[in-house]
């Protein structure tokens, strides 16, 4: 297992950041690798909501399921991601900051199969990816995002 942690400050109110992030259908707006998101469960977003997601990569596409495991608006959003190469669980936390919202992430990465031996490399790539994704969110919500 490997841990991926970090945080970012976004100049928007906590509730706005939480609500935007909680709806996975928004992620393609700030994460260019996410090619599709489908909400697979009925009703409002909350614990048990399941998303079917497809990410684009250099080798094609990677499908996975993301399930909401914790939903405490506007402070905490937990999830588990199940993919062929790894399972990832953890949470995003949102707190008021003098500049807007401090959003932090803490993920536990559990590579599968032969990738277990490459966990440190997998985690390093994951850390860079998380930084890129959340910088994209910050740019989108602060209005500094440039269309693709």
Tab-separated table of N, CA and C in Angstrom:
chain	number	residue	atom	x	y	z
A	1	UNK	N	0.838	-1.175	0.000
A	1	UNK	CA	0.000	0.000	0.000
A	1	UNK	C	0.884	1.239	0.000
A	2	UNK	N	0.402	2.283	-0.673
A	2	UNK	CA	1.100	3.556	-0.712
A	2	UNK	C	0.101	4.670	-0.427
A	3	UNK	N	0.569	5.728	0.195
A	3	UNK	CA	-0.295	6.862	0.521
A	3	UNK	C	-0.028	8.016	-0.437
A	4	UNK	N	-1.099	8.677	-0.817
A	4	UNK	CA	-1.008	9.873	-1.653
A	4	UNK	C	-1.764	10.961	-0.913
A	5	UNK	N	-1.051	12.011	-0.505
A	5	UNK	CA	-1.675	13.096	0.247
A	5	UNK	C	-1.270	14.437	-0.335
A	6	UNK	N	-2.067	15.432	-0.044
A	6	UNK	CA	-1.751	16.787	-0.472
A	6	UNK	C	-2.905	17.710	-0.173
A	7	UNK	N	-2.727	18.986	-0.529
A	7	UNK	CA	-3.795	19.953	-0.330
A	7	UNK	C	-3.602	21.134	-1.262
A	8	UNK	N	-4.674	21.893	-1.417
A	8	UNK	CA	-4.656	23.060	-2.284
A	8	UNK	C	-5.670	24.061	-1.740
A	9	UNK	N	-5.405	25.336	-1.927
A	9	UNK	CA	-6.342	26.377	-1.540
A	9	UNK	C	-7.029	26.901	-2.792
A	10	UNK	N	-8.353	26.990	-2.725
A	10	UNK	CA	-9.162	27.443	-3.852
A	10	UNK	C	-9.957	28.658	-3.390
A	11	UNK	N	-9.893	29.737	-4.146
A	11	UNK	CA	-10.570	30.985	-3.777
A	11	UNK	C	-12.061	30.943	-4.136
A	12	UNK	N	-12.761	30.032	-3.483
A	12	UNK	CA	-14.216	29.900	-3.619
A	12	UNK	C	-14.759	29.396	-2.282
A	13	UNK	N	-16.051	29.611	-1.995
A	13	UNK	CA	-16.626	29.139	-0.729
A	13	UNK	C	-16.608	27.612	-0.615
A	14	UNK	N	-16.513	27.120	0.607
A	14	UNK	CA	-16.420	25.689	0.885
A	14	UNK	C	-17.575	24.911	0.244
A	15	UNK	N	-18.794	25.378	0.411
A	15	UNK	CA	-19.959	24.662	-0.116
A	15	UNK	C	-19.891	24.532	-1.637
A	16	UNK	N	-19.442	25.593	-2.292
A	16	UNK	CA	-19.340	25.572	-3.756
A	16	UNK	C	-18.300	24.552	-4.219
A	17	UNK	N	-17.152	24.534	-3.566
A	17	UNK	CA	-16.097	23.585	-3.943
A	17	UNK	C	-16.572	22.157	-3.692
A	18	UNK	N	-17.137	21.912	-2.508
A	18	UNK	CA	-17.616	20.576	-2.178
A	18	UNK	C	-18.636	20.090	-3.205
A	19	UNK	N	-19.655	20.902	-3.478
A	19	UNK	CA	-20.729	20.488	-4.382
A	19	UNK	C	-20.199	20.214	-5.793
A	20	UNK	N	-19.271	21.027	-6.259
A	20	UNK	CA	-18.720	20.838	-7.598
A	20	UNK	C	-17.920	19.538	-7.674
A	21	UNK	N	-17.105	19.278	-6.660
A	21	UNK	CA	-16.273	18.069	-6.640
A	21	UNK	C	-17.123	16.818	-6.409
A	22	UNK	N	-18.150	16.908	-5.571
A	22	UNK	CA	-18.975	15.736	-5.249
A	22	UNK	C	-19.692	15.187	-6.478
A	23	UNK	N	-19.983	16.031	-7.444
A	23	UNK	CA	-20.643	15.574	-8.673
A	23	UNK	C	-19.562	15.214	-9.688
A	24	UNK	N	-19.249	13.929	-9.758
A	24	UNK	CA	-18.177	13.446	-10.641
A	24	UNK	C	-18.367	13.860	-12.102
A	25	UNK	N	-19.597	14.145	-12.496
A	25	UNK	CA	-19.845	14.568	-13.886
A	25	UNK	C	-19.134	15.870	-14.214
A	26	UNK	N	-18.679	16.617	-13.193
A	26	UNK	CA	-17.929	17.850	-13.417
A	26	UNK	C	-16.452	17.602	-13.688
A	27	UNK	N	-15.932	16.449	-13.296
A	27	UNK	CA	-14.485	16.245	-13.383
A	27	UNK	C	-13.913	16.376	-14.794
A	28	UNK	N	-14.597	15.948	-15.849
A	28	UNK	CA	-14.015	16.166	-17.183
A	28	UNK	C	-13.789	17.645	-17.508
A	29	UNK	N	-14.435	18.554	-16.788
A	29	UNK	CA	-14.237	19.985	-17.014
A	29	UNK	C	-12.871	20.473	-16.537
A	30	UNK	N	-12.239	19.731	-15.626
A	30	UNK	CA	-10.932	20.151	-15.113
A	30	UNK	C	-9.874	19.060	-15.168
A	31	UNK	N	-10.249	17.862	-15.566
A	31	UNK	CA	-9.301	16.755	-15.688
A	31	UNK	C	-9.358	16.241	-17.121
A	32	UNK	N	-8.426	16.671	-17.977
A	32	UNK	CA	-8.485	16.298	-19.387
A	32	UNK	C	-8.330	14.800	-19.656
A	33	UNK	N	-7.854	14.026	-18.694
A	33	UNK	CA	-7.729	12.585	-18.895
A	33	UNK	C	-9.053	11.854	-18.711
A	34	UNK	N	-10.015	12.484	-18.043
A	34	UNK	CA	-11.295	11.824	-17.810
A	34	UNK	C	-12.157	12.011	-19.059
A	35	UNK	N	-12.465	10.897	-19.700
A	35	UNK	CA	-13.206	10.988	-20.960
A	35	UNK	C	-14.710	10.810	-20.794
A	36	UNK	N	-15.158	10.072	-19.771
A	36	UNK	CA	-16.596	9.952	-19.552
A	36	UNK	C	-16.894	9.590	-18.105
A	37	UNK	N	-18.077	10.045	-17.650
A	37	UNK	CA	-18.563	9.757	-16.301
A	37	UNK	C	-20.063	9.529	-16.403
A	38	UNK	N	-20.516	8.457	-15.781
A	38	UNK	CA	-21.944	8.158	-15.770
A	38	UNK	C	-22.360	7.823	-14.341
A	39	UNK	N	-23.407	8.480	-13.864
A	39	UNK	CA	-23.946	8.169	-12.543
A	39	UNK	C	-24.782	6.903	-12.697
A	40	UNK	N	-24.417	5.849	-11.967
A	40	UNK	CA	-25.042	4.538	-12.137
A	40	UNK	C	-26.131	4.242	-11.120
A	41	UNK	N	-26.312	5.120	-10.145
A	41	UNK	CA	-27.330	4.900	-9.128
A	41	UNK	C	-28.337	6.048	-9.160
A	42	UNK	N	-29.602	5.750	-8.848
A	42	UNK	CA	-30.614	6.815	-8.843
A	42	UNK	C	-30.522	7.672	-7.583
A	43	UNK	N	-31.213	8.793	-7.607
A	43	UNK	CA	-31.327	9.638	-6.432
A	43	UNK	C	-30.204	10.640	-6.301
A	44	UNK	N	-30.236	11.373	-5.194
A	44	UNK	CA	-29.209	12.395	-4.974
A	44	UNK	C	-27.850	11.764	-4.682
A	45	UNK	N	-26.818	12.556	-4.871
A	45	UNK	CA	-25.458	12.103	-4.575
A	45	UNK	C	-25.307	11.958	-3.067
A	46	UNK	N	-24.750	10.832	-2.636
A	46	UNK	CA	-24.530	10.562	-1.222
A	46	UNK	C	-23.843	9.221	-1.056
A	47	UNK	N	-23.756	8.742	0.166
A	47	UNK	CA	-23.133	7.445	0.429
A	47	UNK	C	-23.831	6.388	-0.425
A	48	UNK	N	-23.042	5.603	-1.139
A	48	UNK	CA	-23.571	4.560	-2.005
A	48	UNK	C	-23.687	4.954	-3.466
A	49	UNK	N	-23.557	6.245	-3.772
A	49	UNK	CA	-23.595	6.659	-5.175
A	49	UNK	C	-22.442	5.994	-5.910
A	50	UNK	N	-22.750	5.419	-7.063
A	50	UNK	CA	-21.753	4.720	-7.874
A	50	UNK	C	-21.619	5.445	-9.205
A	51	UNK	N	-20.380	5.670	-9.592
A	51	UNK	CA	-20.061	6.306	-10.865
A	51	UNK	C	-19.285	5.320	-11.730
A	52	UNK	N	-19.623	5.222	-13.020
A	52	UNK	CA	-18.830	4.483	-13.998
A	52	UNK	C	-18.002	5.528	-14.740
A	53	UNK	N	-16.687	5.346	-14.702
A	53	UNK	CA	-15.765	6.350	-15.221
A	53	UNK	C	-14.838	5.719	-16.255
A	54	UNK	N	-14.453	6.503	-17.252
A	54	UNK	CA	-13.447	6.087	-18.219
A	54	UNK	C	-12.382	7.169	-18.312
A	55	UNK	N	-11.133	6.749	-18.159
A	55	UNK	CA	-9.998	7.655	-18.276
A	55	UNK	C	-9.244	7.332	-19.557
A	56	UNK	N	-8.772	8.354	-20.225
A	56	UNK	CA	-7.921	8.177	-21.395
A	56	UNK	C	-6.481	8.092	-20.923
A	57	UNK	N	-5.726	7.209	-21.567
A	57	UNK	CA	-4.296	7.093	-21.239
A	57	UNK	C	-3.525	6.869	-22.533
A	58	UNK	N	-2.233	6.834	-22.423
A	58	UNK	CA	-1.395	6.620	-23.592
A	58	UNK	C	-1.655	5.296	-24.290
A	59	UNK	N	-2.205	4.341	-23.538
A	59	UNK	CA	-2.453	3.007	-24.105
A	59	UNK	C	-3.918	2.784	-24.445
A	60	UNK	N	-4.734	3.812	-24.420
A	60	UNK	CA	-6.156	3.632	-24.709
A	60	UNK	C	-6.999	4.209	-23.598
A	61	UNK	N	-7.955	3.418	-23.123
A	61	UNK	CA	-8.829	3.887	-22.056
A	61	UNK	C	-8.812	2.917	-20.882
A	62	UNK	N	-9.094	3.444	-19.711
A	62	UNK	CA	-9.159	2.647	-18.493
A	62	UNK	C	-10.510	2.882	-17.831
A	63	UNK	N	-11.366	1.864	-17.810
A	63	UNK	CA	-12.645	2.010	-17.107
A	63	UNK	C	-12.478	1.666	-15.629
A	64	UNK	N	-13.270	2.323	-14.786
A	64	UNK	CA	-13.283	1.963	-13.374
A	64	UNK	C	-14.578	2.437	-12.740
A	65	UNK	N	-14.844	1.918	-11.560
A	65	UNK	CA	-16.000	2.329	-10.771
A	65	UNK	C	-15.516	3.116	-9.567
A	66	UNK	N	-16.244	4.174	-9.238
A	66	UNK	CA	-15.959	4.990	-8.074
A	66	UNK	C	-17.231	5.034	-7.233
A	67	UNK	N	-17.120	4.649	-5.978
A	67	UNK	CA	-18.269	4.637	-5.080
A	67	UNK	C	-18.062	5.615	-3.932
A	68	UNK	N	-19.060	6.421	-3.654
A	68	UNK	CA	-19.018	7.348	-2.529
A	68	UNK	C	-19.227	6.543	-1.245
A	69	UNK	N	-18.277	6.637	-0.329
A	69	UNK	CA	-18.339	5.896	0.931
A	69	UNK	C	-18.607	6.795	2.130
A	70	UNK	N	-18.445	8.096	1.928
A	70	UNK	CA	-18.678	9.051	3.010
A	70	UNK	C	-19.114	10.364	2.364
A	71	UNK	N	-20.156	10.965	2.906
A	71	UNK	CA	-20.685	12.205	2.349
A	71	UNK	C	-21.144	13.083	3.503
A	72	UNK	N	-20.295	13.993	3.926
A	72	UNK	CA	-20.594	14.919	5.019
A	72	UNK	C	-20.440	16.338	4.477
A	73	UNK	N	-21.501	16.818	3.829
A	73	UNK	CA	-21.457	18.138	3.210
A	73	UNK	C	-21.368	19.207	4.285
A	74	UNK	N	-20.482	20.160	4.153
A	74	UNK	CA	-19.526	20.397	3.083
A	74	UNK	C	-18.091	20.078	3.481
A	75	UNK	N	-17.897	19.147	4.412
A	75	UNK	CA	-16.549	18.974	4.965
A	75	UNK	C	-15.787	17.729	4.533
A	76	UNK	N	-16.469	16.654	4.132
A	76	UNK	CA	-15.734	15.410	3.856
A	76	UNK	C	-16.460	14.573	2.814
A	77	UNK	N	-15.671	14.068	1.871
A	77	UNK	CA	-16.185	13.236	0.791
A	77	UNK	C	-15.245	12.041	0.635
A	78	UNK	N	-15.721	10.864	1.049
A	78	UNK	CA	-14.913	9.655	0.958
A	78	UNK	C	-15.336	8.811	-0.228
A	79	UNK	N	-14.390	8.027	-0.733
A	79	UNK	CA	-14.701	7.171	-1.884
A	79	UNK	C	-13.748	5.990	-1.959
A	80	UNK	N	-14.170	5.013	-2.760
A	80	UNK	CA	-13.311	3.893	-3.121
A	80	UNK	C	-13.386	3.754	-4.642
A	81	UNK	N	-12.236	3.605	-5.244
A	81	UNK	CA	-12.124	3.414	-6.690
A	81	UNK	C	-11.606	2.006	-6.929
A	82	UNK	N	-12.328	1.293	-7.788
A	82	UNK	CA	-11.922	-0.081	-8.122
A	82	UNK	C	-11.574	-0.135	-9.602
A	83	UNK	N	-10.320	-0.466	-9.873
A	83	UNK	CA	-9.863	-0.603	-11.254
A	83	UNK	C	-9.048	-1.876	-11.379
A	84	UNK	N	-8.749	-2.270	-12.595
A	84	UNK	CA	-8.016	-3.516	-12.814
A	84	UNK	C	-6.635	-3.477	-12.163
A	85	UNK	N	-5.957	-2.341	-12.227
A	85	UNK	CA	-4.583	-2.247	-11.750
A	85	UNK	C	-4.452	-1.985	-10.257
A	86	UNK	N	-5.481	-1.380	-9.643
A	86	UNK	CA	-5.369	-0.994	-8.231
A	86	UNK	C	-6.733	-0.640	-7.663
A	87	UNK	N	-6.801	-0.653	-6.354
A	87	UNK	CA	-7.938	-0.090	-5.628
A	87	UNK	C	-7.406	1.118	-4.873
A	88	UNK	N	-8.238	2.161	-4.795
A	88	UNK	CA	-7.837	3.391	-4.118
A	88	UNK	C	-8.993	3.805	-3.210
A	89	UNK	N	-8.693	4.012	-1.932
A	89	UNK	CA	-9.730	4.511	-1.034
A	89	UNK	C	-9.167	5.670	-0.236
A	90	UNK	N	-10.060	6.505	0.250
A	90	UNK	CA	-9.643	7.654	1.039
A	90	UNK	C	-10.703	8.728	1.018
A	91	UNK	N	-10.268	9.963	1.242
A	91	UNK	CA	-11.238	11.051	1.340
A	91	UNK	C	-10.634	12.387	0.963
A	92	UNK	N	-11.532	13.261	0.562
A	92	UNK	CA	-11.238	14.675	0.391
A	92	UNK	C	-11.843	15.390	1.585
A	93	UNK	N	-11.118	16.349	2.143
A	93	UNK	CA	-11.666	17.169	3.208
A	93	UNK	C	-11.655	18.625	2.758
A	94	UNK	N	-12.656	19.361	3.195
A	94	UNK	CA	-12.850	20.743	2.788
A	94	UNK	C	-13.004	21.585	4.049
A	95	UNK	N	-12.226	22.654	4.158
A	95	UNK	CA	-12.339	23.519	5.327
A	95	UNK	C	-12.190	24.974	4.893
A	96	UNK	N	-12.841	25.845	5.678
A	96	UNK	CA	-12.751	27.270	5.400
A	96	UNK	C	-11.313	27.737	5.613
A	97	UNK	N	-10.900	28.643	4.753
A	97	UNK	CA	-9.557	29.204	4.780
A	97	UNK	C	-9.716	30.709	4.541
A	98	UNK	N	-8.836	31.538	5.080
A	98	UNK	CA	-8.978	32.970	4.823
A	98	UNK	C	-9.041	33.313	3.324
A	99	UNK	N	-8.463	32.456	2.486
A	99	UNK	CA	-8.484	32.697	1.040
A	99	UNK	C	-9.632	31.983	0.335
A	100	UNK	N	-10.441	31.211	1.055
A	100	UNK	CA	-11.556	30.488	0.441
A	100	UNK	C	-11.740	29.120	1.055
A	101	UNK	N	-11.246	28.089	0.350
A	101	UNK	CA	-11.390	26.700	0.794
A	101	UNK	C	-10.047	26.004	0.744
A	102	UNK	N	-9.748	25.297	1.800
A	102	UNK	CA	-8.571	24.415	1.810
A	102	UNK	C	-9.108	23.017	1.568
A	103	UNK	N	-8.725	22.428	0.430
A	103	UNK	CA	-9.136	21.069	0.099
A	103	UNK	C	-7.918	20.158	0.214
A	104	UNK	N	-8.066	19.097	0.991
A	104	UNK	CA	-6.974	18.144	1.185
A	104	UNK	C	-7.419	16.770	0.737
A	105	UNK	N	-6.463	15.961	0.314
A	105	UNK	CA	-6.764	14.599	-0.094
A	105	UNK	C	-5.821	13.641	0.606
A	106	UNK	N	-6.340	12.473	0.892
A	106	UNK	CA	-5.553	11.387	1.485
A	106	UNK	C	-6.080	10.084	0.888
A	107	UNK	N	-5.284	9.471	0.047
A	107	UNK	CA	-5.675	8.242	-0.650
A	107	UNK	C	-4.743	7.114	-0.255
A	108	UNK	N	-5.299	5.925	-0.119
A	108	UNK	CA	-4.533	4.696	0.084
A	108	UNK	C	-4.581	3.928	-1.227
A	109	UNK	N	-3.450	3.734	-1.810
A	109	UNK	CA	-3.318	3.072	-3.106
A	109	UNK	C	-2.882	1.630	-2.880
A	110	UNK	N	-3.668	0.699	-3.425
A	110	UNK	CA	-3.367	-0.731	-3.282
A	110	UNK	C	-3.221	-1.344	-4.671
A	111	UNK	N	-1.993	-1.332	-5.201
A	111	UNK	CA	-1.783	-1.941	-6.521
A	111	UNK	C	-2.080	-3.434	-6.484
A	112	UNK	N	-2.468	-3.963	-7.639
A	112	UNK	CA	-2.794	-5.388	-7.765
A	112	UNK	C	-1.771	-6.080	-8.654
A	113	UNK	N	-1.669	-7.394	-8.472
A	113	UNK	CA	-0.816	-8.214	-9.333
A	113	UNK	C	0.629	-7.771	-9.315
A	114	UNK	N	1.237	-7.769	-10.502
A	114	UNK	CA	2.658	-7.441	-10.608
A	114	UNK	C	2.945	-5.983	-10.251
A	115	UNK	N	1.924	-5.132	-10.264
A	115	UNK	CA	2.130	-3.729	-9.918
A	115	UNK	C	2.450	-3.529	-8.435
A	116	UNK	N	2.196	-4.553	-7.615
A	116	UNK	CA	2.527	-4.448	-6.192
A	116	UNK	C	4.014	-4.137	-5.996
A	117	UNK	N	4.857	-4.727	-6.818
A	117	UNK	CA	6.298	-4.492	-6.659
A	117	UNK	C	6.706	-3.093	-7.123
A	118	UNK	N	5.857	-2.469	-7.925
A	118	UNK	CA	6.141	-1.124	-8.423
A	118	UNK	C	5.347	-0.059	-7.663
A	119	UNK	N	4.865	-0.387	-6.475
A	119	UNK	CA	4.023	0.537	-5.711
A	119	UNK	C	4.655	1.919	-5.524
A	120	UNK	N	5.950	2.028	-5.199
A	120	UNK	CA	6.531	3.367	-5.032
A	120	UNK	C	6.472	4.212	-6.317
A	121	UNK	N	6.689	3.578	-7.459
A	121	UNK	CA	6.619	4.296	-8.730
A	121	UNK	C	5.172	4.678	-9.031
A	122	UNK	N	4.274	3.744	-8.826
A	122	UNK	CA	2.843	3.980	-9.027
A	122	UNK	C	2.384	5.146	-8.153
A	123	UNK	N	2.832	5.182	-6.904
A	123	UNK	CA	2.457	6.256	-5.982
A	123	UNK	C	3.026	7.600	-6.432
A	124	UNK	N	4.264	7.608	-6.899
A	124	UNK	CA	4.877	8.863	-7.366
A	124	UNK	C	4.101	9.437	-8.549
A	125	UNK	N	3.711	8.579	-9.476
A	125	UNK	CA	2.898	9.013	-10.615
A	125	UNK	C	1.551	9.532	-10.114
A	126	UNK	N	0.960	8.825	-9.164
A	126	UNK	CA	-0.316	9.230	-8.592
A	126	UNK	C	-0.248	10.588	-7.911
A	127	UNK	N	0.845	10.863	-7.208
A	127	UNK	CA	1.005	12.165	-6.547
A	127	UNK	C	1.045	13.294	-7.566
A	128	UNK	N	1.784	13.101	-8.644
A	128	UNK	CA	1.851	14.128	-9.704
A	128	UNK	C	0.493	14.312	-10.366
A	129	UNK	N	-0.194	13.204	-10.590
A	129	UNK	CA	-1.516	13.260	-11.206
A	129	UNK	C	-2.502	14.028	-10.331
A	130	UNK	N	-2.508	13.750	-9.041
A	130	UNK	CA	-3.418	14.453	-8.136
A	130	UNK	C	-3.154	15.950	-8.143
A	131	UNK	N	-1.891	16.344	-8.099
A	131	UNK	CA	-1.547	17.773	-8.146
A	131	UNK	C	-2.087	18.408	-9.430
A	132	UNK	N	-1.907	17.734	-10.546
A	132	UNK	CA	-2.365	18.263	-11.838
A	132	UNK	C	-3.886	18.383	-11.864
A	133	UNK	N	-4.576	17.354	-11.406
A	133	UNK	CA	-6.041	17.361	-11.406
A	133	UNK	C	-6.577	18.510	-10.551
A	134	UNK	N	-6.055	18.658	-9.333
A	134	UNK	CA	-6.606	19.659	-8.429
A	134	UNK	C	-6.180	21.068	-8.815
A	135	UNK	N	-5.047	21.232	-9.482
A	135	UNK	CA	-4.703	22.553	-10.040
A	135	UNK	C	-5.686	22.914	-11.147
A	136	UNK	N	-6.125	21.914	-11.912
A	136	UNK	CA	-7.145	22.138	-12.925
A	136	UNK	C	-8.470	22.559	-12.303
A	137	UNK	N	-8.843	21.920	-11.185
A	137	UNK	CA	-10.057	22.305	-10.468
A	137	UNK	C	-9.952	23.753	-9.995
A	138	UNK	N	-8.840	24.084	-9.388
A	138	UNK	CA	-8.617	25.445	-8.892
A	138	UNK	C	-8.777	26.459	-10.024
A	139	UNK	N	-8.142	26.194	-11.160
A	139	UNK	CA	-8.236	27.101	-12.305
A	139	UNK	C	-9.682	27.221	-12.790
A	140	UNK	N	-10.392	26.118	-12.845
A	140	UNK	CA	-11.792	26.119	-13.297
A	140	UNK	C	-12.661	26.951	-12.357
A	141	UNK	N	-12.565	26.701	-11.056
A	141	UNK	CA	-13.440	27.378	-10.106
A	141	UNK	C	-13.061	28.837	-9.878
A	142	UNK	N	-11.797	29.164	-10.049
A	142	UNK	CA	-11.374	30.555	-9.866
A	142	UNK	C	-11.495	31.372	-11.154
A	143	UNK	N	-11.910	30.699	-12.232
A	143	UNK	CA	-12.119	31.420	-13.481
A	143	UNK	C	-10.867	31.686	-14.278
A	144	UNK	N	-9.787	30.965	-13.967
A	144	UNK	CA	-8.547	31.168	-14.721
A	144	UNK	C	-8.285	30.023	-15.688
A	145	UNK	N	-9.261	29.129	-15.816
A	145	UNK	CA	-9.142	27.960	-16.697
A	145	UNK	C	-9.199	28.387	-18.166
A	146	UNK	N	-8.320	27.811	-18.961
A	146	UNK	CA	-8.366	28.029	-20.408
A	146	UNK	C	-9.024	26.829	-21.056
A	147	UNK	N	-10.009	27.047	-21.907
A	147	UNK	CA	-10.659	25.897	-22.582
A	147	UNK	C	-9.637	25.064	-23.327
A	148	UNK	N	-9.920	23.741	-23.375
A	148	UNK	CA	-9.027	22.817	-24.084
A	148	UNK	C	-9.106	23.024	-25.560
